[in-house]
Amino acid sequence: MTFEQHIHHRSSVGTVAVVAACGVAVLVAGVIVIRSGVLLEPVPAWTIPVAVSLTAVPLVLRRRARKPAARQAFLVTSAFSQKYWVAEFVQRLHRALDRKGINLVLKVPDRDYDAASQGHDLRRVLNTKDSYLGGFVVPTELHRMRSLLVEFCVELALPVVFTDVDPFDDESEYPANTAFVGYVSADLGTEAGRWLVDHLRQRGVRRPHVLIVASREHAERQVACAEVLRTGLGNVSISVDDTCAFTRSRAYDAVQAHVRAQAVRSARLDAVFCTNDEMALGAVDALRATDSPLTRETTVIGVDGIPEARHLIATAASPLRATVVQDPHRLTESAAEVLQRMLDGRQAMTRTILKPEVYQIR
């Protein structure tokens, strides 16, 4: 797997130059003199096929130089910095493709969840599209990127599998030879909401207060969770902080600030839903650092199922009690299979939707 790959065919270029030079030498040796399209002096007959052959060789070599040296697929991500789920996803996708004899070229954004950074990476792919069989895109900022994604796929004219975020509202909007494999963002929030409803009912909590720590990316997660909570619990108080950008330190600050604000109102914090596990770990850190009677029974649930979160849940020694799992193994194997089907010219579903599961220890 490489982060970026620029293919230079120095040996081929050098060969082209040598062969071209040899061709000129033969032409001169044969004393071929042409002026205004008229052959002025006779030439040996053997020089003509040789000259034609030597002229064609550089063109063949140039064509070979443009062919990919190996079977390669690109992955354009929306984020990478300190995103452990993304790192595991990349690792597993690399393994899935490697078994198919395909190398993975990773395009990492200069700035996480930024349309300009992703647009730059897409242009880089287009500039070297002869190097690829096809690839994968984890889109971001769809309100800015949707039309650009369509243009990219049309110009690329290779199989593209979108994952993590479904970029289009309807299957008819997908460009030819593209597909989506992944989890529906709203489904993740729905599963978290259902788990919280059952958990708070079992505890017999009346008028529960829930904090949702979120990001503006994947907003459907927090919206769906809040809807399930209101439907399932009725008299529930919900606060949403969507400024945490899937970052552990921001979640830590958000939870501590919320606890301080709740202390003024003398209100409990019964549960925290974080729309990814890194923020859930930040919420756990904040609760552990807070000595308040308002948070002694606070429960945390996250999303993704990263190893650190699973380990913490298994110990049952922290507020983190569950996570909605996006299984990277299932996701990458499914995405690699859909790409392979398109490469083989076989029929592939436009949308492959995976079902999330809750990891918990009762």
Short mmCIF file of C-alpha atoms in Angstrom, two decimals, residues 41-277:
data_model
loop_
_atom_site.label_atom_id
_atom_site.label_comp_id
_atom_site.label_asym_id
_atom_site.label_seq_id
_atom_site.Cartn_x
_atom_site.Cartn_y
_atom_site.Cartn_z
CA GLU A 41 18.13 10.87 -54.73
CA PRO A 42 17.72 7.11 -54.94
CA VAL A 43 17.91 5.14 -51.67
CA PRO A 44 18.59 1.49 -50.97
CA ALA A 45 15.34 -0.42 -50.74
CA TRP A 46 16.25 -2.01 -47.40
CA THR A 47 16.27 1.36 -45.62
CA ILE A 48 12.55 1.98 -46.06
CA PRO A 49 11.10 -0.87 -43.91
CA VAL A 50 13.84 -0.32 -41.33
CA ALA A 51 13.02 3.37 -41.08
CA VAL A 52 9.30 2.66 -40.77
CA SER A 53 9.93 0.05 -38.04
CA LEU A 54 12.20 2.33 -36.05
CA THR A 55 9.66 5.14 -36.28
CA ALA A 56 6.91 2.86 -34.92
CA VAL A 57 8.94 1.50 -31.99
CA PRO A 58 8.92 4.77 -29.95
CA LEU A 59 5.13 4.94 -30.30
CA VAL A 60 4.74 1.40 -28.98
CA LEU A 61 7.08 2.12 -26.08
CA ARG A 62 5.18 5.28 -25.21
CA ARG A 63 1.96 3.28 -25.07
CA ARG A 64 3.59 0.72 -22.82
CA ALA A 65 4.90 3.49 -20.57
CA ARG A 66 1.34 4.71 -20.04
CA LYS A 67 0.05 1.30 -18.94
CA PRO A 68 -0.02 0.74 -15.17
CA ALA A 69 3.00 -1.15 -13.89
CA ALA A 70 0.70 -3.06 -11.52
CA ARG A 71 -2.99 -3.58 -10.81
CA GLN A 72 -3.80 -0.57 -8.65
CA ALA A 73 -6.89 0.92 -7.03
CA PHE A 74 -7.08 4.32 -5.33
CA LEU A 75 -8.75 5.24 -2.04
CA VAL A 76 -9.68 8.88 -1.51
CA THR A 77 -10.57 9.35 2.16
CA SER A 78 -12.45 12.17 3.87
CA ALA A 79 -10.26 12.06 7.01
CA PHE A 80 -7.22 10.38 8.45
CA SER A 81 -5.59 12.33 11.30
CA GLN A 82 -6.10 10.48 14.59
CA LYS A 83 -9.08 8.57 13.15
CA TYR A 84 -8.52 5.04 14.37
CA TRP A 85 -11.57 3.59 12.62
CA VAL A 86 -10.28 4.99 9.31
CA ALA A 87 -6.84 3.44 9.92
CA GLU A 88 -8.39 0.01 10.53
CA PHE A 89 -10.62 0.42 7.49
CA VAL A 90 -7.60 1.23 5.29
CA GLN A 91 -5.64 -1.72 6.65
CA ARG A 92 -8.46 -4.18 6.02
CA LEU A 93 -9.20 -2.80 2.55
CA HIS A 94 -5.52 -3.18 1.67
CA ARG A 95 -5.66 -6.86 2.71
CA ALA A 96 -8.90 -7.53 0.84
CA LEU A 97 -7.49 -6.06 -2.38
CA ASP A 98 -4.09 -7.68 -1.94
CA ARG A 99 -5.73 -11.10 -2.02
CA LYS A 100 -7.13 -10.11 -5.43
CA GLY A 101 -3.71 -9.00 -6.66
CA ILE A 102 -4.60 -5.30 -6.51
CA ASN A 103 -2.37 -2.69 -4.86
CA LEU A 104 -3.98 0.13 -2.87
CA VAL A 105 -2.91 3.75 -3.34
CA LEU A 106 -4.11 5.96 -0.49
CA LYS A 107 -4.91 9.64 -0.95
CA VAL A 108 -4.90 11.36 2.46
CA PRO A 109 -6.53 14.83 2.71
CA ASP A 110 -4.53 17.83 3.86
CA ARG A 111 -7.47 18.69 6.10
CA ASP A 112 -10.06 16.27 7.48
CA TYR A 113 -13.67 16.59 6.23
CA ASP A 114 -12.78 19.40 3.84
CA ALA A 115 -14.24 19.61 0.33
CA ALA A 116 -11.28 21.57 -1.08
CA SER A 117 -8.80 18.95 0.14
CA GLN A 118 -10.88 16.12 -1.30
CA GLY A 119 -11.31 17.97 -4.59
CA HIS A 120 -7.52 18.26 -4.86
CA ASP A 121 -7.10 14.52 -4.30
CA LEU A 122 -9.74 13.71 -6.93
CA ARG A 123 -7.92 15.87 -9.48
CA ARG A 124 -4.68 14.06 -8.68
CA VAL A 125 -6.40 10.77 -9.45
CA LEU A 126 -7.68 12.12 -12.77
CA ASN A 127 -4.18 13.29 -13.70
CA THR A 128 -2.87 9.73 -13.29
CA LYS A 129 -6.00 7.76 -14.17
CA ASP A 130 -4.08 5.46 -16.56
CA SER A 131 -2.41 4.03 -13.43
CA TYR A 132 -5.65 2.67 -11.97
CA LEU A 133 -8.23 -0.03 -12.56
CA GLY A 134 -10.76 1.86 -10.42
CA GLY A 135 -11.09 2.89 -6.81
CA PHE A 136 -12.94 3.96 -3.70
CA VAL A 137 -14.12 7.35 -2.45
CA VAL A 138 -15.23 8.28 1.08
CA PRO A 139 -17.04 11.54 0.27
CA THR A 140 -17.37 14.58 2.50
CA GLU A 141 -19.33 17.86 2.54
CA LEU A 142 -21.86 16.54 0.06
CA HIS A 143 -23.60 19.89 -0.32
CA ARG A 144 -20.36 21.10 -1.94
CA MET A 145 -19.01 17.87 -3.41
CA ARG A 146 -22.00 16.14 -5.03
CA SER A 147 -21.74 17.74 -8.49
CA LEU A 148 -17.94 17.43 -8.43
CA LEU A 149 -18.24 13.71 -7.65
CA VAL A 150 -20.45 13.25 -10.71
CA GLU A 151 -17.96 15.12 -12.91
CA PHE A 152 -15.09 13.08 -11.48
CA CYS A 153 -16.76 9.73 -12.18
CA VAL A 154 -17.76 10.70 -15.72
CA GLU A 155 -14.25 11.91 -16.61
CA LEU A 156 -12.55 8.97 -14.89
CA ALA A 157 -14.72 6.39 -16.71
CA LEU A 158 -13.55 3.64 -14.33
CA PRO A 159 -15.39 1.70 -11.58
CA VAL A 160 -15.82 3.76 -8.39
CA VAL A 161 -17.21 2.44 -5.11
CA PHE A 162 -18.41 5.04 -2.60
CA THR A 163 -18.39 4.04 1.05
CA ASP A 164 -19.08 5.39 4.56
CA VAL A 165 -21.36 8.14 3.19
CA ASP A 166 -24.02 7.54 0.54
CA PRO A 167 -23.49 10.53 -1.79
CA PHE A 168 -26.84 10.48 -3.62
CA ASP A 169 -30.46 10.55 -2.53
CA ASP A 170 -31.69 8.21 -5.26
CA GLU A 171 -30.12 5.34 -7.19
CA SER A 172 -30.96 7.07 -10.47
CA GLU A 173 -28.47 9.82 -9.60
CA TYR A 174 -25.48 7.46 -9.58
CA PRO A 175 -23.17 7.84 -12.59
CA ALA A 176 -22.63 4.71 -14.67
CA ASN A 177 -20.16 2.21 -13.21
CA THR A 178 -20.45 3.52 -9.64
CA ALA A 179 -21.92 1.98 -6.49
CA PHE A 180 -22.22 2.47 -2.72
CA VAL A 181 -21.30 -0.01 -0.01
CA GLY A 182 -21.76 0.84 3.65
CA TYR A 183 -23.98 1.61 6.59
CA VAL A 184 -26.79 4.14 6.50
CA SER A 185 -25.86 6.95 8.85
CA ALA A 186 -29.38 7.29 10.24
CA ASP A 187 -29.49 3.56 11.03
CA LEU A 188 -26.51 3.98 13.37
CA GLY A 189 -28.31 6.71 15.30
CA THR A 190 -31.51 4.68 15.38
CA GLU A 191 -29.73 1.67 16.92
CA ALA A 192 -28.11 3.90 19.55
CA GLY A 193 -31.48 5.46 20.37
CA ARG A 194 -33.16 2.07 20.77
CA TRP A 195 -30.41 0.88 23.10
CA LEU A 196 -30.71 4.02 25.23
CA VAL A 197 -34.50 3.74 25.45
CA ASP A 198 -34.23 0.14 26.73
CA HIS A 199 -31.38 1.03 29.09
CA LEU A 200 -33.09 4.04 30.66
CA ARG A 201 -36.38 2.16 31.02
CA GLN A 202 -34.64 -0.70 32.79
CA ARG A 203 -33.08 1.76 35.19
CA GLY A 204 -36.49 3.31 35.81
CA VAL A 205 -35.24 6.83 35.03
CA ARG A 206 -38.00 9.42 34.93
CA ARG A 207 -37.58 12.56 32.85
CA PRO A 208 -34.13 11.51 31.62
CA HIS A 209 -31.61 13.99 30.33
CA VAL A 210 -29.39 12.90 27.41
CA LEU A 211 -26.45 14.75 25.89
CA ILE A 212 -25.63 14.01 22.24
CA VAL A 213 -21.99 14.76 21.38
CA ALA A 214 -21.74 14.98 17.61
CA SER A 215 -20.26 16.46 14.47
CA ARG A 216 -21.77 18.31 11.55
CA GLU A 217 -20.54 15.43 9.39
CA HIS A 218 -22.98 12.47 9.49
CA ALA A 219 -25.66 14.66 11.10
CA GLU A 220 -28.26 11.96 10.44
CA ARG A 221 -26.85 9.98 13.37
CA GLN A 222 -27.78 12.54 16.01
CA VAL A 223 -31.10 13.42 14.36
CA ALA A 224 -32.23 9.79 14.21
CA CYS A 225 -31.16 9.08 17.78
CA ALA A 226 -33.02 12.12 19.13
CA GLU A 227 -36.17 11.09 17.25
CA VAL A 228 -36.10 7.56 18.70
CA LEU A 229 -35.54 8.95 22.21
CA ARG A 230 -38.51 11.32 21.96
CA THR A 231 -40.76 8.59 20.56
CA GLY A 232 -39.67 5.91 23.01
CA LEU A 233 -39.38 7.94 26.21
CA GLY A 234 -41.75 10.83 25.68
CA ASN A 235 -40.72 13.13 28.51
CA VAL A 236 -37.00 13.33 27.74
CA SER A 237 -34.65 16.30 27.73
CA ILE A 238 -32.04 16.26 24.94
CA SER A 239 -29.04 18.56 24.43
CA VAL A 240 -26.96 18.37 21.24
CA ASP A 241 -23.41 19.66 20.74
CA ASP A 242 -22.45 19.13 17.08
CA THR A 243 -19.14 21.05 17.23
CA CYS A 244 -16.88 18.17 18.28
CA ALA A 245 -15.79 17.06 14.78
CA PHE A 246 -15.28 13.41 15.78
CA THR A 247 -12.35 14.51 17.96
CA ARG A 248 -11.64 13.05 21.40
CA SER A 249 -10.34 16.29 22.96
CA ARG A 250 -13.31 18.31 21.74
CA ALA A 251 -15.71 15.77 23.18
CA TYR A 252 -13.87 15.95 26.51
CA ASP A 253 -14.30 19.74 26.60
CA ALA A 254 -17.95 19.55 25.51
CA VAL A 255 -18.92 17.07 28.24
CA GLN A 256 -17.14 18.99 30.97
CA ALA A 257 -18.76 22.26 29.86
CA HIS A 258 -22.18 20.58 29.82
CA VAL A 259 -21.73 19.13 33.31
CA ARG A 260 -20.82 22.58 34.66
CA ALA A 261 -23.93 24.05 33.04
CA GLN A 262 -26.12 21.26 34.43
CA ALA A 263 -24.76 21.81 37.93
CA VAL A 264 -26.30 25.28 37.91
CA ARG A 265 -29.70 23.74 37.12
CA SER A 266 -29.19 20.81 39.57
CA ALA A 267 -30.12 18.40 36.75
CA ARG A 268 -28.71 14.91 36.26
CA LEU A 269 -26.86 13.77 33.18
CA ASP A 270 -28.31 10.31 32.60
CA ALA A 271 -26.68 9.38 29.31
CA VAL A 272 -24.31 10.57 26.61
CA PHE A 273 -24.56 9.43 23.00
CA CYS A 274 -21.42 10.13 20.96
CA THR A 275 -21.65 9.69 17.20
CA ASN A 276 -18.26 7.99 17.05
CA ASP A 277 -16.13 6.02 19.51
#
